[in-house]
mmCIF file of C-alpha atoms and ligand atoms in Angstrom:
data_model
loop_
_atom_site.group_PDB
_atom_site.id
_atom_site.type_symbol
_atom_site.label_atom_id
_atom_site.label_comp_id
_atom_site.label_asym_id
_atom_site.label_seq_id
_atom_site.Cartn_x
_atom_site.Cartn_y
_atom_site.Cartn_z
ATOM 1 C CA UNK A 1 12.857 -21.385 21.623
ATOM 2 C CA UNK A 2 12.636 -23.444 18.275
ATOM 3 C CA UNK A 3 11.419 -20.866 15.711
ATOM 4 C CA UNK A 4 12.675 -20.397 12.037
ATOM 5 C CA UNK A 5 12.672 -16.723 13.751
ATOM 6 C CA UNK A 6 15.212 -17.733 16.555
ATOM 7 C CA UNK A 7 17.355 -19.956 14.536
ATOM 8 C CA UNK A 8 18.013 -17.523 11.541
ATOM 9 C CA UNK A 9 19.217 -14.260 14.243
ATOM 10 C CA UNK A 10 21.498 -16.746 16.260
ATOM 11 C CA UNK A 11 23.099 -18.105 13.202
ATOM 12 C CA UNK A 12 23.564 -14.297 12.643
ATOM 13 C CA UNK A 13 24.418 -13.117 16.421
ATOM 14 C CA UNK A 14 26.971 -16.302 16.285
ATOM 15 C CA UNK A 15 29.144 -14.655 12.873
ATOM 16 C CA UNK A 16 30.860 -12.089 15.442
ATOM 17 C CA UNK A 17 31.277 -11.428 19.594
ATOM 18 C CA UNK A 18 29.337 -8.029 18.500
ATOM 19 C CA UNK A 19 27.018 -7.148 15.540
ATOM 20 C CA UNK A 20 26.131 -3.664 16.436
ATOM 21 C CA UNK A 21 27.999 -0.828 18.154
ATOM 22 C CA UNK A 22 26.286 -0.786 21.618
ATOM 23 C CA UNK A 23 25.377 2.872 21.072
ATOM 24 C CA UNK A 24 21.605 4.420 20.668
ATOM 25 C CA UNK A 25 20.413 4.903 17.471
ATOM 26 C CA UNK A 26 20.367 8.846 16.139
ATOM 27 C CA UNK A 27 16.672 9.533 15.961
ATOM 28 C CA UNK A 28 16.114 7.367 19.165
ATOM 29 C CA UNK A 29 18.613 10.232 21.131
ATOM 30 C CA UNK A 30 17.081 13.401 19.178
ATOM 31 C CA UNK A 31 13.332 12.348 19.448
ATOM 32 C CA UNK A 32 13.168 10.418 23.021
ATOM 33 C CA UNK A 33 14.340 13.695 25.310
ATOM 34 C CA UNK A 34 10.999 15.806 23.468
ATOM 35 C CA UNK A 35 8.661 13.209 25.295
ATOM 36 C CA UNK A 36 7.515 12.500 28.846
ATOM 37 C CA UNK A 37 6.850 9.257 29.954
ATOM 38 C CA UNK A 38 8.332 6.247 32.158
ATOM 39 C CA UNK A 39 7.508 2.943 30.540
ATOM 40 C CA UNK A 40 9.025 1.643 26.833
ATOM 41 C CA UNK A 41 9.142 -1.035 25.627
ATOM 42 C CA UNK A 42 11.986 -1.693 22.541
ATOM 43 C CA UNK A 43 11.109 -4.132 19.785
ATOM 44 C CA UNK A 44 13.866 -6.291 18.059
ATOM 45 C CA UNK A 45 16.342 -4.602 20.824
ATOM 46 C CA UNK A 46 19.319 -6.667 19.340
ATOM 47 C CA UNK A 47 22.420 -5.638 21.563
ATOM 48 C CA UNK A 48 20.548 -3.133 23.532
ATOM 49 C CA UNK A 49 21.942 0.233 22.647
ATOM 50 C CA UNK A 50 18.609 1.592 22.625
ATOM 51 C CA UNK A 51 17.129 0.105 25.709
ATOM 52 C CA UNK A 52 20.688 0.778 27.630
ATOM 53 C CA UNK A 53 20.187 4.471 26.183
ATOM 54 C CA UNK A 54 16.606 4.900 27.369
ATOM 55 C CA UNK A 55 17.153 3.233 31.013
ATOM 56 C CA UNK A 56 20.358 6.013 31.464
ATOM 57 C CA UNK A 57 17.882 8.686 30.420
ATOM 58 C CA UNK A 58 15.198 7.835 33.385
ATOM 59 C CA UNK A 59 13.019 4.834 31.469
ATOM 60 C CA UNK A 60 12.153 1.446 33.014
ATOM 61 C CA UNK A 61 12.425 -0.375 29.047
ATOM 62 C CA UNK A 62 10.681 -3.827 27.887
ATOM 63 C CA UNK A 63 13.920 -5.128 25.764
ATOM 64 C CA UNK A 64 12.521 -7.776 23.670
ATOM 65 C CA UNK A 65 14.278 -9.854 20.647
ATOM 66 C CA UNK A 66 13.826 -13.122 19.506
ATOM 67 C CA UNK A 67 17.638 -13.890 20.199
ATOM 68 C CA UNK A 68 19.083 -15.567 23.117
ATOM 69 C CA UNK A 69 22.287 -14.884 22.155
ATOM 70 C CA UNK A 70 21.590 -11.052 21.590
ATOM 71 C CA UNK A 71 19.878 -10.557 24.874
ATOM 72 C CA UNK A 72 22.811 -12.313 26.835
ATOM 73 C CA UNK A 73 25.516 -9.603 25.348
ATOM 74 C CA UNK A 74 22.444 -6.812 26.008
ATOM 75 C CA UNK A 75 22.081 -7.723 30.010
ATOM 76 C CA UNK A 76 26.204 -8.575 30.477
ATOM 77 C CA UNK A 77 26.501 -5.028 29.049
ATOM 78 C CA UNK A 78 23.748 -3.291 31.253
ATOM 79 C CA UNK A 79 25.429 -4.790 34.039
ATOM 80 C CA UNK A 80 28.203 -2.970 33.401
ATOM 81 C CA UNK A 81 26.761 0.057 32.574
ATOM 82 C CA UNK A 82 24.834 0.175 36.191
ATOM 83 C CA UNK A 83 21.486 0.019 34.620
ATOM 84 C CA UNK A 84 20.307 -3.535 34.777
ATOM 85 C CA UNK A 85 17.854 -2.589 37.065
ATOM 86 C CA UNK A 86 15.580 -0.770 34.732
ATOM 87 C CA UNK A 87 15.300 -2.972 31.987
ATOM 88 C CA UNK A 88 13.176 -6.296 31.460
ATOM 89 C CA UNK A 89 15.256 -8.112 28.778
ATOM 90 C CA UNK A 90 12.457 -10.799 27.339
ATOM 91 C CA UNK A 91 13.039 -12.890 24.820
ATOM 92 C CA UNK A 92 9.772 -13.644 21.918
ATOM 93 C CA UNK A 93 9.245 -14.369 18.805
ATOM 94 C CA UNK A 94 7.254 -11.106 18.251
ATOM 95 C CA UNK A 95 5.324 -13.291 15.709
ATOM 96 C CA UNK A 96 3.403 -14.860 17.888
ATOM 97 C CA UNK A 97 4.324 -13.410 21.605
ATOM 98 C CA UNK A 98 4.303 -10.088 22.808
ATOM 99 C CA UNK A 99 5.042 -8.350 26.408
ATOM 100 C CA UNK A 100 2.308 -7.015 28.592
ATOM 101 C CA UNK A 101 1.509 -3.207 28.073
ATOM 102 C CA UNK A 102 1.169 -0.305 28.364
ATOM 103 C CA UNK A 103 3.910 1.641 27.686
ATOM 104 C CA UNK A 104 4.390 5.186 27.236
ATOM 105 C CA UNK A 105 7.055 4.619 24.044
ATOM 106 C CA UNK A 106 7.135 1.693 21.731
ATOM 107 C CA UNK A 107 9.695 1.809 19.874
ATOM 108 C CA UNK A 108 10.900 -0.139 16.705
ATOM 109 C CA UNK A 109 14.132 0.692 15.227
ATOM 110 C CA UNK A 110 15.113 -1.601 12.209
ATOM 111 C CA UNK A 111 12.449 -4.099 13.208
ATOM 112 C CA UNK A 112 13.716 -5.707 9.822
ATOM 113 C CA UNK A 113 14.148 -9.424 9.504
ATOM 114 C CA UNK A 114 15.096 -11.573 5.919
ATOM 115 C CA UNK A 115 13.377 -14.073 7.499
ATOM 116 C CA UNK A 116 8.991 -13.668 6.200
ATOM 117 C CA UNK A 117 6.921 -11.721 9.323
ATOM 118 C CA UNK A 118 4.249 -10.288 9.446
ATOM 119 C CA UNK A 119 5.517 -6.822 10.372
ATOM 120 C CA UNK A 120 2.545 -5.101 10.174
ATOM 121 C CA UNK A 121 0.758 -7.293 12.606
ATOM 122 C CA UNK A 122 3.595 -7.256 15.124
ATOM 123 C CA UNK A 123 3.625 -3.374 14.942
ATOM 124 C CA UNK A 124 -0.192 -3.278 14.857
ATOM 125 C CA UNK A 125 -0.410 -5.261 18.212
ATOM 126 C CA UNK A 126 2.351 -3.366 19.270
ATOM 127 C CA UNK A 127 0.435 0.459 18.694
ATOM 128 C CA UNK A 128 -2.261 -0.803 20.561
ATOM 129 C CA UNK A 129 -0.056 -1.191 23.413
ATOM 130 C CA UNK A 130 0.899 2.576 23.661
ATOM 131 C CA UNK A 131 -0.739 4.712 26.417
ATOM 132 C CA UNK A 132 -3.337 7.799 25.913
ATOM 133 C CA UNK A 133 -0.366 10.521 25.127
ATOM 134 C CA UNK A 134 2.020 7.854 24.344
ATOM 135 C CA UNK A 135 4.409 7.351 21.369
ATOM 136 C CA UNK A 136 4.913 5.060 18.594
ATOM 137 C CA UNK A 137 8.390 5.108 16.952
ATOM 138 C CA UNK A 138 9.407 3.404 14.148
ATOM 139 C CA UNK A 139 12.260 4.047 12.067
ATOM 140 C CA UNK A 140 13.356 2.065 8.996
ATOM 141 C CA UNK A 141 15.594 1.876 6.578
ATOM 142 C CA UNK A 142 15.264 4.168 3.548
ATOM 143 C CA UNK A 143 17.144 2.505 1.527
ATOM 144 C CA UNK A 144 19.778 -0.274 1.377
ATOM 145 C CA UNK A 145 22.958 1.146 2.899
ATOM 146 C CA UNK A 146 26.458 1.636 0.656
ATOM 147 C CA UNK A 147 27.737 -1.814 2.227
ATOM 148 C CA UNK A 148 24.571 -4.379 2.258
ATOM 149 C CA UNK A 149 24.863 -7.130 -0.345
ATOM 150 C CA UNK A 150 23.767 -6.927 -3.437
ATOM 151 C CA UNK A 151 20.597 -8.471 -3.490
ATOM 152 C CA UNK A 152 20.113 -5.964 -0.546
ATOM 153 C CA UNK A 153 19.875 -3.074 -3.447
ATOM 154 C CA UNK A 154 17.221 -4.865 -5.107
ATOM 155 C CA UNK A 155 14.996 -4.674 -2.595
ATOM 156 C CA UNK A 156 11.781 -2.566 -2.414
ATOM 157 C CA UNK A 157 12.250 -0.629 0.648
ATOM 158 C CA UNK A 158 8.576 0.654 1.649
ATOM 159 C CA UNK A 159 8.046 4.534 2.534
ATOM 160 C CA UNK A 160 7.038 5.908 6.044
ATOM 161 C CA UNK A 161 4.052 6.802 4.382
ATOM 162 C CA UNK A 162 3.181 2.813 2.976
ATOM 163 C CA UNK A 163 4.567 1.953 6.238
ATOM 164 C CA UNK A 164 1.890 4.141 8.020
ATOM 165 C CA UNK A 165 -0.604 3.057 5.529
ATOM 166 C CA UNK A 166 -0.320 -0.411 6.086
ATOM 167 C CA UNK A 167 -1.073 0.116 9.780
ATOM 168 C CA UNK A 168 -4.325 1.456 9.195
ATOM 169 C CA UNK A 169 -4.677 3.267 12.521
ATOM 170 C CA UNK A 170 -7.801 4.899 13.412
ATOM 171 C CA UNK A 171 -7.273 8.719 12.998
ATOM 172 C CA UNK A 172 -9.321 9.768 15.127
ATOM 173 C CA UNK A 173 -6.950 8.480 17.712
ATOM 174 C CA UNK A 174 -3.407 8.906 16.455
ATOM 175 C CA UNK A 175 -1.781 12.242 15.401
ATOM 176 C CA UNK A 176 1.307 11.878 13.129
ATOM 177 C CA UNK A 177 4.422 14.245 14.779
ATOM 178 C CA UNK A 178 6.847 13.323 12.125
ATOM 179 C CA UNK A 179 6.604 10.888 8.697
ATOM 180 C CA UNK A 180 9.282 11.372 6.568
ATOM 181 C CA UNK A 181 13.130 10.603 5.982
ATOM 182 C CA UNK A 182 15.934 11.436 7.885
ATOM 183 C CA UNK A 183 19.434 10.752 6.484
ATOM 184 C CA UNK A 184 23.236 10.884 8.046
ATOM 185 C CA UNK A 185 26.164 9.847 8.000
ATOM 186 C CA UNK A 186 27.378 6.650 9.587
ATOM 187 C CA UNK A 187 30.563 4.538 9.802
ATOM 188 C CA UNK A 188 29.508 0.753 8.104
ATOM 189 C CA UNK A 189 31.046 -2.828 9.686
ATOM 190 C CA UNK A 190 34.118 -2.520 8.364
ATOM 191 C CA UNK A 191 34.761 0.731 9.068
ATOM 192 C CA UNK A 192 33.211 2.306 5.808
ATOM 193 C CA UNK A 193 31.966 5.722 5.631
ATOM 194 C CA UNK A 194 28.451 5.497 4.128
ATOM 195 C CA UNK A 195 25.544 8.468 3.818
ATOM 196 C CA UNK A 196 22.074 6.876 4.977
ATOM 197 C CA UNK A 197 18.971 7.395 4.651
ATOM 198 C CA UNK A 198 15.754 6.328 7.334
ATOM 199 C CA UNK A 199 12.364 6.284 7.460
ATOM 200 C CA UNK A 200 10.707 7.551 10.548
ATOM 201 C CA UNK A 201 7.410 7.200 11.731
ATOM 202 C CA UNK A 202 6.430 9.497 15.135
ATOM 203 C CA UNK A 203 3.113 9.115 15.989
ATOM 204 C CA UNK A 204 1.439 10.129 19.053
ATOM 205 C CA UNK A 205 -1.752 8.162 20.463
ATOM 206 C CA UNK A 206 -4.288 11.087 21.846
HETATM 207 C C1 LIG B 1 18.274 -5.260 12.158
HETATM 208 S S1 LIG B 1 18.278 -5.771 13.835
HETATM 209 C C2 LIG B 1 18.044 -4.254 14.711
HETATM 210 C C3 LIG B 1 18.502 -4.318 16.152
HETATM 211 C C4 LIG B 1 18.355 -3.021 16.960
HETATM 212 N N1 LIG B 1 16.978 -2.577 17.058
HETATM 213 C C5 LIG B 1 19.212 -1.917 16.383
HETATM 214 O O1 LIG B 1 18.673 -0.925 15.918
HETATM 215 O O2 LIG B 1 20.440 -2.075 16.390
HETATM 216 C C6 LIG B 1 16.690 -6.591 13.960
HETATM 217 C C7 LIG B 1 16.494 -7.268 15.318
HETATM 218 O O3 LIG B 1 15.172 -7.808 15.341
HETATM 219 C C8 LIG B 1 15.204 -9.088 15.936
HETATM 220 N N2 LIG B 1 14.081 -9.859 15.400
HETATM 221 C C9 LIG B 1 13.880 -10.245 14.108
HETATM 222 N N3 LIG B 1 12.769 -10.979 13.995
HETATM 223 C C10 LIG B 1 12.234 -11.057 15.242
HETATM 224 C C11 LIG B 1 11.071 -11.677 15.774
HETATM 225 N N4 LIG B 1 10.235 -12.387 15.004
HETATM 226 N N5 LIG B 1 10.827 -11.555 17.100
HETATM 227 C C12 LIG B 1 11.663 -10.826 17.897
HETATM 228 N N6 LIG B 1 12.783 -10.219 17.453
HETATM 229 C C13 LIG B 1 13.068 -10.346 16.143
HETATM 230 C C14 LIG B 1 16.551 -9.665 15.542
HETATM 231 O O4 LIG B 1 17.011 -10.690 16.392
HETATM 232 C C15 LIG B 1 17.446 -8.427 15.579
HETATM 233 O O5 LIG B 1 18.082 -8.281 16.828
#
C-alpha cells in the first residue's frame, strides 16, 4: 500500500517495537459489556488492544488500520493470546477502502491522524455499517494530553457534540446513549502521570 496515509503511521509504528500498551481502552471495557451483539468491527485498531479485548469478551472483530507494521505486532500478539481466531486483521486506507458490514459495534477510538482525512466521511460510511440495534462508538480526545508536543496544545480539539454534528445522522434513526466527556487518569510514554480528558460519542442505531 503506497498512501501518504500508510507511509506517515509506519514511519511512526517504526520509532519503537511498541507504541501503545496492548491493553483495551477504558470506555471500550466499561461501555462494550452493556451491549449485545457478535460482530465489530474496530477502526484505526493500531496494536489491537481493543480488538484483542473484544474477541476475549465473545466478539468475532473487523481490526482494520492503515499500517502494516501495526497489524503484524496486533496478529503476533493475538496469537499469543489464543484469540486469533476471532479477529479479521485488514489492512485499508479507511480513506478510500472500507470492510464489508454489518456489524453490531463500530467502534473508533482515537481515529485521529496528523496526516488531512476526511474523518467525517470515514465515520459516516462507517455508521451506515452498524446493524438495526447496533452501536456506534467513538471516543476522542478532549483535549491534548499533559505530554503531546507543543503544537499539540494549539490544536482545536472538536466536542462530542461538533463531532456528532458533523455526522449529520438522521434522527429519526439514531438515539444518542451517551455524548459527553469522560476524563481519568493515565500513565503517558514515558511513564508520566497525566489526568485526561475524552470525548465519547454512544449512539445506538434503532
Ligand atoms: C492514535 S492511533 C489509535 C490506535 C488505537 N485505536 C488505540 O486506541 O490505541 C490512530 C490509528 O489510526 C490509524 N489510521 C490513521 N489514519 C488511517 C487511515 N486513513 N486508514 C486506516 N487507519 C488509519 C493509524 O495507523 C493508527 O494506528
Amino acid at each position: 500500500m503506497e498512501t501518504e496515509h500508510h507511509t506517515h503511521w509506519e514511519e511512526r509504528y517504526a520509532e519503537k517495537p511498541r507504541i501503545w500498551s496492548g491493553r483495551a481502552n477504558t470506555q471500550l471495557t466499561e461501555i462494550v459489556p452493556q451491549l449485545t451483539g457478535s460482530r465489530a468491527l474496530d477502526l484505526g485498531c493500531g496494536e489491537g488492544g481493543d480488538a484483542m479485548w473484544l474477541a476475549e469478551h465473545g466478539w468475532n472483530v473487523v481490526a482494520v488500520d492503515v499500517s502494516s507494521t501495526a497489524l503484524a505486532r496486533a496478529a503476533e500478539d493475538a496469537q499469543a493470546r489464543g484469540v486469533a481466531d476471532r479477529i479479521d486483521f485488514q489492512q485499508h486506507d479507511l480513506s478510500q477502502t472500507l470492510p464489508e458490514g454489518p456489524f453490531d459495534l463500530v467502534s473508533a477510538h482515537f481515529f485521529h491522524s496528523t496526516v488531512e482525512m476526511d474523518r467525517t466521511a470515514i465515520l459516516r460510511r462507517a455508521a451506515a455499517m452498524v446493524a438495526p440495534g447496533g452501536t456506534l462508538l467513538i471516543v476522542d480526545h478532549g483535549q491534548a494530553p499533559p505530554w503531546a508536543a507543543a503544537e499539540v496544545h494549539h490544536h482545536h480539539f472538536p466536542s462530542a457534540q461538533e463531532v456528532v454534528a458533523g455526522l449529520a445522522l438522521d434522527d429519526t434513526q439514531w438515539e444518542t446513549v451517551r455524548l459527553g466527556t469522560a476524563e481519568r487518569d493515565a500513565v503517558g510514554p514515558d511513564g508520566q502521570q497525566g489526568h485526561l480528558v475524552d470525548n465519547v460519542i454512544q449512539l445506538r442505531r434503532r
